[in-house]
Amino acid sequence: MKKNPETKDKSPKLVERLKGRVKSKAWIARGTPKEKEERIGSNTEEFKRADTQLQIEIEKRKWAEEELKKAREELERRVKERTAELVKTQEQLSKAVRILSVHKRQLRSMASHHTISEERERRKLAVYLHDNICQSLGVAKMKLDALRESGSPSDLIGSVDEVTQIIKSTIQDVRSVMVDLSPPVLHELGFEAALEWLAEQFHEQNGIPCGYENDQHPKPLDDDVRILLFQSVRELLINIIKHAQASKARITVLRKDDNIHVVVEDNGVGFKPSQYGSPMVVASGFGFFSIRERLSSIGGNMVIKSWKGKGSRVTLAAPLKRS
């Protein structure tokens, strides 16, 4: 706060001057009447000026005290505001730490779940190859061995037909595994055609109608985005089969500005938001949390809406390929 140049305390000097005038009473009394009157008048003026100056000094002191009070109140107000800001910042930091802790636990859980799921899928593939492909090839080999030892023309035609059928069935099984691992339609016909095929397969294999809609706007995608979205949609459909108890589903593909939106919805039992990470809504491979994290890594996001007893809608968004 700037000091008023007029606030310098002059009161002591004024008091001393007044004392000097009071002491001069005796001297005034010894003069002539005219001199007494002049001296009294002079001192009266001095008293008036001194009183006025004293009042000014008092007002200046009051003003200074008021300014000091205002400055003190302003300082206290700023201290309170700053303290409140610090408390709020501390609360925000504490909240961020808690969220980060939860996020780390979820990541650890996701990594563990992914490892277990990966091993489960490998085991599933190994069992399938053993129980179907290997056994079919083994039977075909035995038939050929028997045919070689028989040499009978009557047995030849029937055995060849049987072996041919086994080989055809085995080829079909191998193709089925290949499609599950990496659908050729995704790479040959494109993402949108692959989703339409996925909807048809969902209906054929599970008996649940799955509609497909496309706004027909061009949606160029990078390879990693196309693969991730396809895998995510497939996992969401698996989730519908396992948990939704739905009688129908739908896949909708839209372009919104520079993003692609894929909406997967059903009319099943739905779930509460608090159950997003529960086993009830975690699919065999990804789970909602994993899908969200993977989309986030490519600049996308996922929005989940669900209504208890009325179904769910999951919207996947990802950036389009830059030209």
PDB file of C-alpha atoms in Angstrom:
ATOM      1  CA  MET A   1       0.000   0.000   0.000  1.00  0.00           C
ATOM      2  CA  LYS A   2       1.396   3.435  -0.953  1.00  0.00           C
ATOM      3  CA  LYS A   3       1.864   5.908   1.906  1.00  0.00           C
ATOM      4  CA  ASN A   4       0.066   9.264   1.690  1.00  0.00           C
ATOM      5  CA  PRO A   5       2.757  11.949   1.722  1.00  0.00           C
ATOM      6  CA  GLU A   6       0.501  13.991   4.016  1.00  0.00           C
ATOM      7  CA  THR A   7       0.311  11.317   6.718  1.00  0.00           C
ATOM      8  CA  LYS A   8       3.552  12.294   8.452  1.00  0.00           C
ATOM      9  CA  ASP A   9       2.650  12.923  12.085  1.00  0.00           C
ATOM     10  CA  LYS A  10       3.052  16.644  12.935  1.00  0.00           C
ATOM     11  CA  SER A  11       1.079  16.515  16.211  1.00  0.00           C
ATOM     12  CA  PRO A  12       4.108  16.680  18.584  1.00  0.00           C
ATOM     13  CA  LYS A  13       5.376  19.917  16.999  1.00  0.00           C
ATOM     14  CA  LEU A  14       1.919  21.477  17.205  1.00  0.00           C
ATOM     15  CA  VAL A  15       1.623  20.598  20.872  1.00  0.00           C
ATOM     16  CA  GLU A  16       5.038  22.138  21.581  1.00  0.00           C
ATOM     17  CA  ARG A  17       4.025  25.321  19.814  1.00  0.00           C
ATOM     18  CA  LEU A  18       0.800  25.483  21.842  1.00  0.00           C
ATOM     19  CA  LYS A  19       2.744  25.044  25.071  1.00  0.00           C
ATOM     20  CA  GLY A  20       4.964  27.915  24.076  1.00  0.00           C
ATOM     21  CA  ARG A  21       1.963  30.143  23.516  1.00  0.00           C
ATOM     22  CA  VAL A  22       0.417  29.215  26.846  1.00  0.00           C
ATOM     23  CA  LYS A  23       3.670  30.051  28.671  1.00  0.00           C
ATOM     24  CA  SER A  24       3.609  33.492  27.088  1.00  0.00           C
ATOM     25  CA  LYS A  25       0.484  34.528  29.103  1.00  0.00           C
ATOM     26  CA  ALA A  26       2.490  36.404  31.670  1.00  0.00           C
ATOM     27  CA  TRP A  27       4.403  38.260  28.995  1.00  0.00           C
ATOM     28  CA  ILE A  28       1.148  39.219  27.252  1.00  0.00           C
ATOM     29  CA  ALA A  29      -0.330  40.585  30.507  1.00  0.00           C
ATOM     30  CA  ARG A  30       2.631  42.958  31.050  1.00  0.00           C
ATOM     31  CA  GLY A  31       2.008  44.922  27.827  1.00  0.00           C
ATOM     32  CA  THR A  32      -0.303  47.901  27.136  1.00  0.00           C
ATOM     33  CA  PRO A  33      -4.009  47.233  26.484  1.00  0.00           C
ATOM     34  CA  LYS A  34      -3.515  47.629  22.752  1.00  0.00           C
ATOM     35  CA  GLU A  35      -0.483  45.384  22.746  1.00  0.00           C
ATOM     36  CA  LYS A  36      -2.388  42.838  24.851  1.00  0.00           C
ATOM     37  CA  GLU A  37      -5.241  42.831  22.355  1.00  0.00           C
ATOM     38  CA  GLU A  38      -2.884  42.386  19.399  1.00  0.00           C
ATOM     39  CA  ARG A  39      -0.960  39.618  21.099  1.00  0.00           C
ATOM     40  CA  ILE A  40      -4.156  37.831  22.226  1.00  0.00           C
ATOM     41  CA  GLY A  41      -5.565  38.102  18.707  1.00  0.00           C
ATOM     42  CA  SER A  42      -2.352  36.779  17.236  1.00  0.00           C
ATOM     43  CA  ASN A  43      -2.304  33.837  19.626  1.00  0.00           C
ATOM     44  CA  THR A  44      -5.987  33.150  18.995  1.00  0.00           C
ATOM     45  CA  GLU A  45      -5.276  32.831  15.280  1.00  0.00           C
ATOM     46  CA  GLU A  46      -2.358  30.575  16.075  1.00  0.00           C
ATOM     47  CA  PHE A  47      -4.625  28.416  18.221  1.00  0.00           C
ATOM     48  CA  LYS A  48      -7.188  28.236  15.424  1.00  0.00           C
ATOM     49  CA  ARG A  49      -4.566  27.277  12.858  1.00  0.00           C
ATOM     50  CA  ALA A  50      -3.092  24.729  15.237  1.00  0.00           C
ATOM     51  CA  ASP A  51      -6.526  23.267  15.971  1.00  0.00           C
ATOM     52  CA  THR A  52      -7.292  23.051  12.262  1.00  0.00           C
ATOM     53  CA  GLN A  53      -3.940  21.407  11.602  1.00  0.00           C
ATOM     54  CA  LEU A  54      -4.554  18.998  14.456  1.00  0.00           C
ATOM     55  CA  GLN A  55      -7.959  18.046  13.027  1.00  0.00           C
ATOM     56  CA  ILE A  56      -6.330  17.468   9.656  1.00  0.00           C
ATOM     57  CA  GLU A  57      -3.702  15.259  11.260  1.00  0.00           C
ATOM     58  CA  ILE A  58      -6.416  13.302  13.087  1.00  0.00           C
ATOM     59  CA  GLU A  59      -8.323  12.788   9.829  1.00  0.00           C
ATOM     60  CA  LYS A  60      -5.127  11.665   8.120  1.00  0.00           C
ATOM     61  CA  ARG A  61      -4.457   9.189  10.907  1.00  0.00           C
ATOM     62  CA  LYS A  62      -8.029   7.845  10.627  1.00  0.00           C
ATOM     63  CA  TRP A  63      -7.627   7.528   6.867  1.00  0.00           C
ATOM     64  CA  ALA A  64      -4.339   5.680   7.316  1.00  0.00           C
ATOM     65  CA  GLU A  65      -5.933   3.339   9.857  1.00  0.00           C
ATOM     66  CA  GLU A  66      -8.854   2.678   7.486  1.00  0.00           C
ATOM     67  CA  GLU A  67      -6.466   1.943   4.638  1.00  0.00           C
ATOM     68  CA  LEU A  68      -4.483  -0.391   6.860  1.00  0.00           C
ATOM     69  CA  LYS A  69      -7.677  -2.170   7.887  1.00  0.00           C
ATOM     70  CA  LYS A  70      -8.723  -2.550   4.249  1.00  0.00           C
ATOM     71  CA  ALA A  71      -5.300  -3.882   3.331  1.00  0.00           C
ATOM     72  CA  ARG A  72      -5.444  -6.388   6.200  1.00  0.00           C
ATOM     73  CA  GLU A  73      -8.942  -7.533   5.166  1.00  0.00           C
ATOM     74  CA  GLU A  74      -7.852  -7.865   1.530  1.00  0.00           C
ATOM     75  CA  LEU A  75      -4.840  -9.913   2.590  1.00  0.00           C
ATOM     76  CA  GLU A  76      -7.026 -12.184   4.714  1.00  0.00           C
ATOM     77  CA  ARG A  77      -9.453 -12.602   1.800  1.00  0.00           C
ATOM     78  CA  ARG A  78      -6.650 -13.556  -0.562  1.00  0.00           C
ATOM     79  CA  VAL A  79      -5.200 -15.988   1.963  1.00  0.00           C
ATOM     80  CA  LYS A  80      -8.612 -17.662   2.321  1.00  0.00           C
ATOM     81  CA  GLU A  81      -9.039 -17.877  -1.456  1.00  0.00           C
ATOM     82  CA  ARG A  82      -5.562 -19.310  -1.901  1.00  0.00           C
ATOM     83  CA  THR A  83      -6.135 -21.789   0.903  1.00  0.00           C
ATOM     84  CA  ALA A  84      -9.406 -22.892  -0.706  1.00  0.00           C
ATOM     85  CA  GLU A  85      -7.628 -23.307  -4.057  1.00  0.00           C
ATOM     86  CA  LEU A  86      -4.899 -25.395  -2.446  1.00  0.00           C
ATOM     87  CA  VAL A  87      -7.479 -27.578  -0.688  1.00  0.00           C
ATOM     88  CA  LYS A  88      -9.354 -28.067  -3.969  1.00  0.00           C
ATOM     89  CA  THR A  89      -6.123 -28.912  -5.798  1.00  0.00           C
ATOM     90  CA  GLN A  90      -5.206 -31.396  -3.090  1.00  0.00           C
ATOM     91  CA  GLU A  91      -8.622 -33.051  -3.402  1.00  0.00           C
ATOM     92  CA  GLN A  92      -8.242 -33.245  -7.183  1.00  0.00           C
ATOM     93  CA  LEU A  93      -4.781 -34.779  -6.836  1.00  0.00           C
ATOM     94  CA  SER A  94      -6.081 -37.311  -4.332  1.00  0.00           C
ATOM     95  CA  LYS A  95      -8.917 -38.204  -6.696  1.00  0.00           C
ATOM     96  CA  ALA A  96      -6.474 -38.557  -9.597  1.00  0.00           C
ATOM     97  CA  VAL A  97      -4.269 -40.840  -7.500  1.00  0.00           C
ATOM     98  CA  ARG A  98      -7.269 -43.009  -6.620  1.00  0.00           C
ATOM     99  CA  ILE A  99      -8.353 -43.197 -10.263  1.00  0.00           C
ATOM    100  CA  LEU A 100      -4.800 -44.051 -11.325  1.00  0.00           C
ATOM    101  CA  SER A 101      -4.646 -46.786  -8.715  1.00  0.00           C
ATOM    102  CA  VAL A 102      -7.917 -48.278  -9.962  1.00  0.00           C
ATOM    103  CA  HIS A 103      -6.686 -47.959 -13.536  1.00  0.00           C
ATOM    104  CA  LYS A 104      -3.479 -49.837 -12.705  1.00  0.00           C
ATOM    105  CA  ARG A 105      -5.431 -52.614 -11.041  1.00  0.00           C
ATOM    106  CA  GLN A 106      -7.688 -52.853 -14.084  1.00  0.00           C
ATOM    107  CA  LEU A 107      -4.673 -53.011 -16.394  1.00  0.00           C
ATOM    108  CA  ARG A 108      -3.118 -55.781 -14.318  1.00  0.00           C
ATOM    109  CA  SER A 109      -6.426 -57.615 -14.319  1.00  0.00           C
ATOM    110  CA  MET A 110      -6.758 -57.137 -18.071  1.00  0.00           C
ATOM    111  CA  ALA A 111      -3.220 -58.424 -18.688  1.00  0.00           C
ATOM    112  CA  SER A 112      -3.900 -61.462 -16.526  1.00  0.00           C
ATOM    113  CA  HIS A 113      -7.257 -62.039 -18.205  1.00  0.00           C
ATOM    114  CA  HIS A 114      -5.686 -61.658 -21.641  1.00  0.00           C
ATOM    115  CA  THR A 115      -2.979 -64.208 -20.820  1.00  0.00           C
ATOM    116  CA  ILE A 116      -5.535 -66.685 -19.519  1.00  0.00           C
ATOM    117  CA  SER A 117      -7.830 -66.093 -22.498  1.00  0.00           C
ATOM    118  CA  GLU A 118      -4.969 -66.500 -24.939  1.00  0.00           C
ATOM    119  CA  GLU A 119      -3.966 -69.800 -23.350  1.00  0.00           C
ATOM    120  CA  ARG A 120      -7.603 -70.906 -23.328  1.00  0.00           C
ATOM    121  CA  GLU A 121      -7.919 -70.168 -27.058  1.00  0.00           C
ATOM    122  CA  ARG A 122      -4.696 -71.999 -27.805  1.00  0.00           C
ATOM    123  CA  ARG A 123      -5.912 -74.991 -25.844  1.00  0.00           C
ATOM    124  CA  LYS A 124      -9.254 -74.838 -27.624  1.00  0.00           C
ATOM    125  CA  LEU A 125      -7.515 -74.789 -31.008  1.00  0.00           C
ATOM    126  CA  ALA A 126      -5.222 -77.672 -30.016  1.00  0.00           C
ATOM    127  CA  VAL A 127      -8.167 -79.795 -28.851  1.00  0.00           C
ATOM    128  CA  TYR A 128     -10.085 -79.009 -32.034  1.00  0.00           C
ATOM    129  CA  LEU A 129      -7.144 -79.961 -34.233  1.00  0.00           C
ATOM    130  CA  HIS A 130      -6.656 -83.197 -32.274  1.00  0.00           C
ATOM    131  CA  ASP A 131     -10.318 -84.228 -32.150  1.00  0.00           C
ATOM    132  CA  ASN A 132     -11.211 -83.283 -35.706  1.00  0.00           C
ATOM    133  CA  ILE A 133      -8.366 -82.654 -38.115  1.00  0.00           C
ATOM    134  CA  CYS A 134      -5.902 -85.224 -36.765  1.00  0.00           C
ATOM    135  CA  GLN A 135      -8.506 -87.928 -36.309  1.00  0.00           C
ATOM    136  CA  SER A 136      -9.932 -87.357 -39.779  1.00  0.00           C
ATOM    137  CA  LEU A 137      -6.482 -87.556 -41.322  1.00  0.00           C
ATOM    138  CA  GLY A 138      -5.743 -90.656 -39.237  1.00  0.00           C
ATOM    139  CA  VAL A 139      -8.879 -92.376 -40.477  1.00  0.00           C
ATOM    140  CA  ALA A 140      -8.011 -91.431 -44.060  1.00  0.00           C
ATOM    141  CA  LYS A 141      -4.539 -92.933 -43.619  1.00  0.00           C
ATOM    142  CA  MET A 142      -5.961 -96.182 -42.250  1.00  0.00           C
ATOM    143  CA  LYS A 143      -8.363 -96.414 -45.164  1.00  0.00           C
ATOM    144  CA  LEU A 144      -5.532 -95.934 -47.635  1.00  0.00           C
ATOM    145  CA  ASP A 145      -3.403 -98.560 -45.857  1.00  0.00           C
ATOM    146  CA  ALA A 146      -6.288-101.033 -45.957  1.00  0.00           C
ATOM    147  CA  LEU A 147      -6.885-100.217 -49.600  1.00  0.00           C
ATOM    148  CA  ARG A 148      -3.250-100.862 -50.443  1.00  0.00           C
ATOM    149  CA  GLU A 149      -3.281-104.237 -48.711  1.00  0.00           C
ATOM    150  CA  SER A 150      -6.663-105.278 -50.127  1.00  0.00           C
ATOM    151  CA  GLY A 151      -6.073-104.725 -53.776  1.00  0.00           C
ATOM    152  CA  SER A 152      -9.639-105.805 -54.510  1.00  0.00           C
ATOM    153  CA  PRO A 153     -11.259-103.709 -57.288  1.00  0.00           C
ATOM    154  CA  SER A 154     -14.649-104.034 -55.618  1.00  0.00           C
ATOM    155  CA  ASP A 155     -13.341-102.475 -52.429  1.00  0.00           C
ATOM    156  CA  LEU A 156     -11.335 -99.825 -54.285  1.00  0.00           C
ATOM    157  CA  ILE A 157     -14.172 -97.584 -55.441  1.00  0.00           C
ATOM    158  CA  GLY A 158     -15.963 -97.513 -52.087  1.00  0.00           C
ATOM    159  CA  SER A 159     -12.757 -96.867 -50.143  1.00  0.00           C
ATOM    160  CA  VAL A 160     -11.663 -94.077 -52.466  1.00  0.00           C
ATOM    161  CA  ASP A 161     -15.052 -92.388 -52.144  1.00  0.00           C
ATOM    162  CA  GLU A 162     -14.893 -92.656 -48.358  1.00  0.00           C
ATOM    163  CA  VAL A 163     -11.369 -91.253 -48.181  1.00  0.00           C
ATOM    164  CA  THR A 164     -12.365 -88.457 -50.551  1.00  0.00           C
ATOM    165  CA  GLN A 165     -15.265 -87.533 -48.292  1.00  0.00           C
ATOM    166  CA  ILE A 166     -13.006 -87.522 -45.219  1.00  0.00           C
ATOM    167  CA  ILE A 167     -10.529 -85.261 -46.973  1.00  0.00           C
ATOM    168  CA  LYS A 168     -13.304 -82.882 -48.082  1.00  0.00           C
ATOM    169  CA  SER A 169     -14.627 -82.706 -44.530  1.00  0.00           C
ATOM    170  CA  THR A 170     -11.134 -82.082 -43.192  1.00  0.00           C
ATOM    171  CA  ILE A 171     -10.554 -79.279 -45.694  1.00  0.00           C
ATOM    172  CA  GLN A 172     -13.827 -77.698 -44.616  1.00  0.00           C
ATOM    173  CA  ASP A 173     -12.788 -77.904 -40.961  1.00  0.00           C
ATOM    174  CA  VAL A 174      -9.433 -76.295 -41.736  1.00  0.00           C
ATOM    175  CA  ARG A 175     -11.143 -73.487 -43.637  1.00  0.00           C
ATOM    176  CA  SER A 176     -13.501 -72.940 -40.720  1.00  0.00           C
ATOM    177  CA  VAL A 177     -10.552 -72.570 -38.358  1.00  0.00           C
ATOM    178  CA  MET A 178      -8.858 -70.178 -40.786  1.00  0.00           C
ATOM    179  CA  VAL A 179     -11.988 -68.047 -40.975  1.00  0.00           C
ATOM    180  CA  ASP A 180     -12.199 -67.880 -37.192  1.00  0.00           C
ATOM    181  CA  LEU A 181      -8.544 -66.906 -36.882  1.00  0.00           C
ATOM    182  CA  SER A 182      -8.520 -64.349 -39.706  1.00  0.00           C
ATOM    183  CA  PRO A 183     -11.653 -63.947 -41.856  1.00  0.00           C
ATOM    184  CA  PRO A 184     -10.586 -63.642 -45.524  1.00  0.00           C
ATOM    185  CA  VAL A 185     -13.629 -61.462 -46.223  1.00  0.00           C
ATOM    186  CA  LEU A 186     -12.130 -58.722 -44.029  1.00  0.00           C
ATOM    187  CA  HIS A 187      -9.027 -58.470 -46.220  1.00  0.00           C
ATOM    188  CA  GLU A 188     -10.611 -59.303 -49.559  1.00  0.00           C
ATOM    189  CA  LEU A 189     -13.908 -57.378 -49.505  1.00  0.00           C
ATOM    190  CA  GLY A 190     -13.284 -54.719 -46.858  1.00  0.00           C
ATOM    191  CA  PHE A 191     -14.459 -53.805 -43.392  1.00  0.00           C
ATOM    192  CA  GLU A 192     -18.119 -53.024 -44.071  1.00  0.00           C
ATOM    193  CA  ALA A 193     -18.674 -56.178 -46.118  1.00  0.00           C
ATOM    194  CA  ALA A 194     -16.980 -58.155 -43.348  1.00  0.00           C
ATOM    195  CA  LEU A 195     -19.415 -56.751 -40.771  1.00  0.00           C
ATOM    196  CA  GLU A 196     -22.371 -57.678 -42.970  1.00  0.00           C
ATOM    197  CA  TRP A 197     -20.951 -61.206 -43.290  1.00  0.00           C
ATOM    198  CA  LEU A 198     -20.465 -61.292 -39.511  1.00  0.00           C
ATOM    199  CA  ALA A 199     -24.139 -60.393 -38.984  1.00  0.00           C
ATOM    200  CA  GLU A 200     -25.187 -63.200 -41.344  1.00  0.00           C
ATOM    201  CA  GLN A 201     -22.920 -65.713 -39.597  1.00  0.00           C
ATOM    202  CA  PHE A 202     -24.304 -64.639 -36.227  1.00  0.00           C
ATOM    203  CA  HIS A 203     -27.833 -65.384 -37.428  1.00  0.00           C
ATOM    204  CA  GLU A 204     -26.963 -68.699 -39.109  1.00  0.00           C
ATOM    205  CA  GLN A 205     -24.931 -70.070 -36.211  1.00  0.00           C
ATOM    206  CA  ASN A 206     -27.103 -68.896 -33.302  1.00  0.00           C
ATOM    207  CA  GLY A 207     -30.590 -68.509 -34.730  1.00  0.00           C
ATOM    208  CA  ILE A 208     -30.741 -64.888 -33.559  1.00  0.00           C
ATOM    209  CA  PRO A 209     -31.597 -62.345 -36.300  1.00  0.00           C
ATOM    210  CA  CYS A 210     -28.914 -59.690 -36.645  1.00  0.00           C
ATOM    211  CA  GLY A 211     -29.707 -56.669 -38.797  1.00  0.00           C
ATOM    212  CA  TYR A 212     -27.078 -54.657 -40.634  1.00  0.00           C
ATOM    213  CA  GLU A 213     -27.245 -51.006 -41.706  1.00  0.00           C
ATOM    214  CA  ASN A 214     -24.693 -48.865 -43.506  1.00  0.00           C
ATOM    215  CA  ASP A 215     -25.006 -45.175 -44.355  1.00  0.00           C
ATOM    216  CA  GLN A 216     -22.977 -45.849 -47.552  1.00  0.00           C
ATOM    217  CA  HIS A 217     -20.565 -42.967 -46.939  1.00  0.00           C
ATOM    218  CA  PRO A 218     -16.900 -43.767 -47.688  1.00  0.00           C
ATOM    219  CA  LYS A 219     -14.982 -44.849 -44.596  1.00  0.00           C
ATOM    220  CA  PRO A 220     -11.278 -45.392 -45.347  1.00  0.00           C
ATOM    221  CA  LEU A 221      -9.528 -47.150 -42.450  1.00  0.00           C
ATOM    222  CA  ASP A 222      -5.972 -48.056 -41.545  1.00  0.00           C
ATOM    223  CA  ASP A 223      -5.328 -51.792 -41.256  1.00  0.00           C
ATOM    224  CA  ASP A 224      -4.890 -51.773 -37.472  1.00  0.00           C
ATOM    225  CA  VAL A 225      -8.146 -49.832 -36.993  1.00  0.00           C
ATOM    226  CA  ARG A 226     -10.081 -52.145 -39.322  1.00  0.00           C
ATOM    227  CA  ILE A 227      -8.823 -55.293 -37.562  1.00  0.00           C
ATOM    228  CA  LEU A 228      -9.427 -53.899 -34.070  1.00  0.00           C
ATOM    229  CA  LEU A 229     -12.985 -52.798 -34.871  1.00  0.00           C
ATOM    230  CA  PHE A 230     -13.815 -56.145 -36.463  1.00  0.00           C
ATOM    231  CA  GLN A 231     -12.453 -58.072 -33.462  1.00  0.00           C
ATOM    232  CA  SER A 232     -14.328 -55.785 -31.085  1.00  0.00           C
ATOM    233  CA  VAL A 233     -17.656 -56.233 -32.900  1.00  0.00           C
ATOM    234  CA  ARG A 234     -17.172 -59.996 -32.928  1.00  0.00           C
ATOM    235  CA  GLU A 235     -16.467 -59.987 -29.186  1.00  0.00           C
ATOM    236  CA  LEU A 236     -19.574 -57.879 -28.549  1.00  0.00           C
ATOM    237  CA  LEU A 237     -21.680 -60.362 -30.514  1.00  0.00           C
ATOM    238  CA  ILE A 238     -20.190 -63.221 -28.481  1.00  0.00           C
ATOM    239  CA  ASN A 239     -21.122 -61.285 -25.374  1.00  0.00           C
ATOM    240  CA  ILE A 240     -24.728 -61.017 -26.618  1.00  0.00           C
ATOM    241  CA  ILE A 241     -24.875 -64.785 -27.101  1.00  0.00           C
ATOM    242  CA  LYS A 242     -23.417 -65.528 -23.676  1.00  0.00           C
ATOM    243  CA  HIS A 243     -25.150 -62.991 -21.469  1.00  0.00           C
ATOM    244  CA  ALA A 244     -27.795 -60.819 -23.147  1.00  0.00           C
ATOM    245  CA  GLN A 245     -30.570 -63.403 -23.630  1.00  0.00           C
ATOM    246  CA  ALA A 246     -31.558 -61.378 -26.687  1.00  0.00           C
ATOM    247  CA  SER A 247     -33.975 -62.336 -29.460  1.00  0.00           C
ATOM    248  CA  LYS A 248     -32.430 -59.947 -31.982  1.00  0.00           C
ATOM    249  CA  ALA A 249     -29.373 -57.778 -32.552  1.00  0.00           C
ATOM    250  CA  ARG A 250     -28.247 -55.074 -34.958  1.00  0.00           C
ATOM    251  CA  ILE A 251     -25.000 -53.661 -36.350  1.00  0.00           C
ATOM    252  CA  THR A 252     -25.000 -50.090 -37.704  1.00  0.00           C
ATOM    253  CA  VAL A 253     -22.058 -48.419 -39.450  1.00  0.00           C
ATOM    254  CA  LEU A 254     -21.945 -44.620 -39.764  1.00  0.00           C
ATOM    255  CA  ARG A 255     -19.538 -41.894 -40.718  1.00  0.00           C
ATOM    256  CA  LYS A 256     -19.486 -38.821 -38.478  1.00  0.00           C
ATOM    257  CA  ASP A 257     -17.036 -36.124 -39.558  1.00  0.00           C
ATOM    258  CA  ASP A 258     -13.580 -37.741 -39.521  1.00  0.00           C
ATOM    259  CA  ASN A 259     -14.624 -40.773 -37.483  1.00  0.00           C
ATOM    260  CA  ILE A 260     -16.335 -44.091 -38.073  1.00  0.00           C
ATOM    261  CA  HIS A 261     -19.037 -45.171 -35.619  1.00  0.00           C
ATOM    262  CA  VAL A 262     -20.018 -48.821 -35.270  1.00  0.00           C
ATOM    263  CA  VAL A 263     -23.102 -49.436 -33.126  1.00  0.00           C
ATOM    264  CA  VAL A 264     -23.859 -52.918 -31.761  1.00  0.00           C
ATOM    265  CA  GLU A 265     -27.197 -53.235 -29.970  1.00  0.00           C
ATOM    266  CA  ASP A 266     -29.542 -55.919 -28.693  1.00  0.00           C
ATOM    267  CA  ASN A 267     -32.915 -56.257 -26.951  1.00  0.00           C
ATOM    268  CA  GLY A 268     -31.639 -58.442 -24.117  1.00  0.00           C
ATOM    269  CA  VAL A 269     -31.704 -58.196 -20.331  1.00  0.00           C
ATOM    270  CA  GLY A 270     -29.315 -55.247 -20.112  1.00  0.00           C
ATOM    271  CA  PHE A 271     -27.123 -54.473 -17.119  1.00  0.00           C
ATOM    272  CA  LYS A 272     -26.194 -51.717 -14.690  1.00  0.00           C
ATOM    273  CA  PRO A 273     -23.191 -49.438 -15.382  1.00  0.00           C
ATOM    274  CA  SER A 274     -21.543 -50.753 -12.205  1.00  0.00           C
ATOM    275  CA  GLN A 275     -21.406 -54.195 -13.841  1.00  0.00           C
ATOM    276  CA  TYR A 276     -19.238 -53.116 -16.809  1.00  0.00           C
ATOM    277  CA  GLY A 277     -16.219 -54.922 -15.417  1.00  0.00           C
ATOM    278  CA  SER A 278     -18.038 -57.901 -13.932  1.00  0.00           C
ATOM    279  CA  PRO A 279     -17.838 -61.443 -15.338  1.00  0.00           C
ATOM    280  CA  MET A 280     -21.430 -61.056 -16.528  1.00  0.00           C
ATOM    281  CA  VAL A 281     -20.427 -58.586 -19.228  1.00  0.00           C
ATOM    282  CA  VAL A 282     -16.850 -59.671 -19.929  1.00  0.00           C
ATOM    283  CA  ALA A 283     -16.550 -61.525 -23.214  1.00  0.00           C
ATOM    284  CA  SER A 284     -14.131 -64.379 -23.750  1.00  0.00           C
ATOM    285  CA  GLY A 285     -11.276 -62.300 -25.153  1.00  0.00           C
ATOM    286  CA  PHE A 286     -11.594 -58.541 -24.713  1.00  0.00           C
ATOM    287  CA  GLY A 287     -14.223 -57.400 -22.266  1.00  0.00           C
ATOM    288  CA  PHE A 288     -15.493 -53.833 -22.292  1.00  0.00           C
ATOM    289  CA  PHE A 289     -12.490 -52.404 -20.453  1.00  0.00           C
ATOM    290  CA  SER A 290     -10.007 -53.983 -22.849  1.00  0.00           C
ATOM    291  CA  ILE A 291     -11.954 -52.800 -25.899  1.00  0.00           C
ATOM    292  CA  ARG A 292     -12.025 -49.252 -24.516  1.00  0.00           C
ATOM    293  CA  GLU A 293      -8.288 -49.298 -23.802  1.00  0.00           C
ATOM    294  CA  ARG A 294      -7.417 -50.602 -27.252  1.00  0.00           C
ATOM    295  CA  LEU A 295      -9.643 -48.022 -28.931  1.00  0.00           C
ATOM    296  CA  SER A 296      -8.105 -45.285 -26.813  1.00  0.00           C
ATOM    297  CA  SER A 297      -4.641 -46.301 -28.026  1.00  0.00           C
ATOM    298  CA  ILE A 298      -5.652 -45.472 -31.632  1.00  0.00           C
ATOM    299  CA  GLY A 299      -7.519 -42.267 -30.779  1.00  0.00           C
ATOM    300  CA  GLY A 300     -10.977 -43.827 -30.506  1.00  0.00           C
ATOM    301  CA  ASN A 301     -13.474 -44.405 -27.726  1.00  0.00           C
ATOM    302  CA  MET A 302     -16.416 -46.535 -26.642  1.00  0.00           C
ATOM    303  CA  VAL A 303     -19.788 -45.444 -25.232  1.00  0.00           C
ATOM    304  CA  ILE A 304     -21.990 -47.962 -23.423  1.00  0.00           C
ATOM    305  CA  LYS A 305     -25.690 -47.481 -22.762  1.00  0.00           C
ATOM    306  CA  SER A 306     -27.833 -50.153 -21.160  1.00  0.00           C
ATOM    307  CA  TRP A 307     -31.343 -50.355 -19.793  1.00  0.00           C
ATOM    308  CA  LYS A 308     -32.286 -53.050 -17.316  1.00  0.00           C
ATOM    309  CA  GLY A 309     -34.610 -55.450 -19.113  1.00  0.00           C
ATOM    310  CA  LYS A 310     -34.546 -53.423 -22.349  1.00  0.00           C
ATOM    311  CA  GLY A 311     -31.204 -54.226 -23.911  1.00  0.00           C
ATOM    312  CA  SER A 312     -27.888 -52.513 -24.520  1.00  0.00           C
ATOM    313  CA  ARG A 313     -26.181 -50.323 -27.097  1.00  0.00           C
ATOM    314  CA  VAL A 314     -22.414 -50.095 -27.517  1.00  0.00           C
ATOM    315  CA  THR A 315     -20.943 -47.452 -29.837  1.00  0.00           C
ATOM    316  CA  LEU A 316     -17.372 -47.864 -31.063  1.00  0.00           C
ATOM    317  CA  ALA A 317     -15.713 -44.767 -32.538  1.00  0.00           C
ATOM    318  CA  ALA A 318     -12.363 -44.610 -34.322  1.00  0.00           C
ATOM    319  CA  PRO A 319     -10.575 -42.122 -36.597  1.00  0.00           C
ATOM    320  CA  LEU A 320     -10.755 -42.555 -40.355  1.00  0.00           C
ATOM    321  CA  LYS A 321      -7.630 -42.911 -42.444  1.00  0.00           C
ATOM    322  CA  ARG A 322      -6.050 -39.580 -43.280  1.00  0.00           C
ATOM    323  CA  SER A 323      -5.786 -38.892 -46.972  1.00  0.00           C
TER     324      SER A 323
END
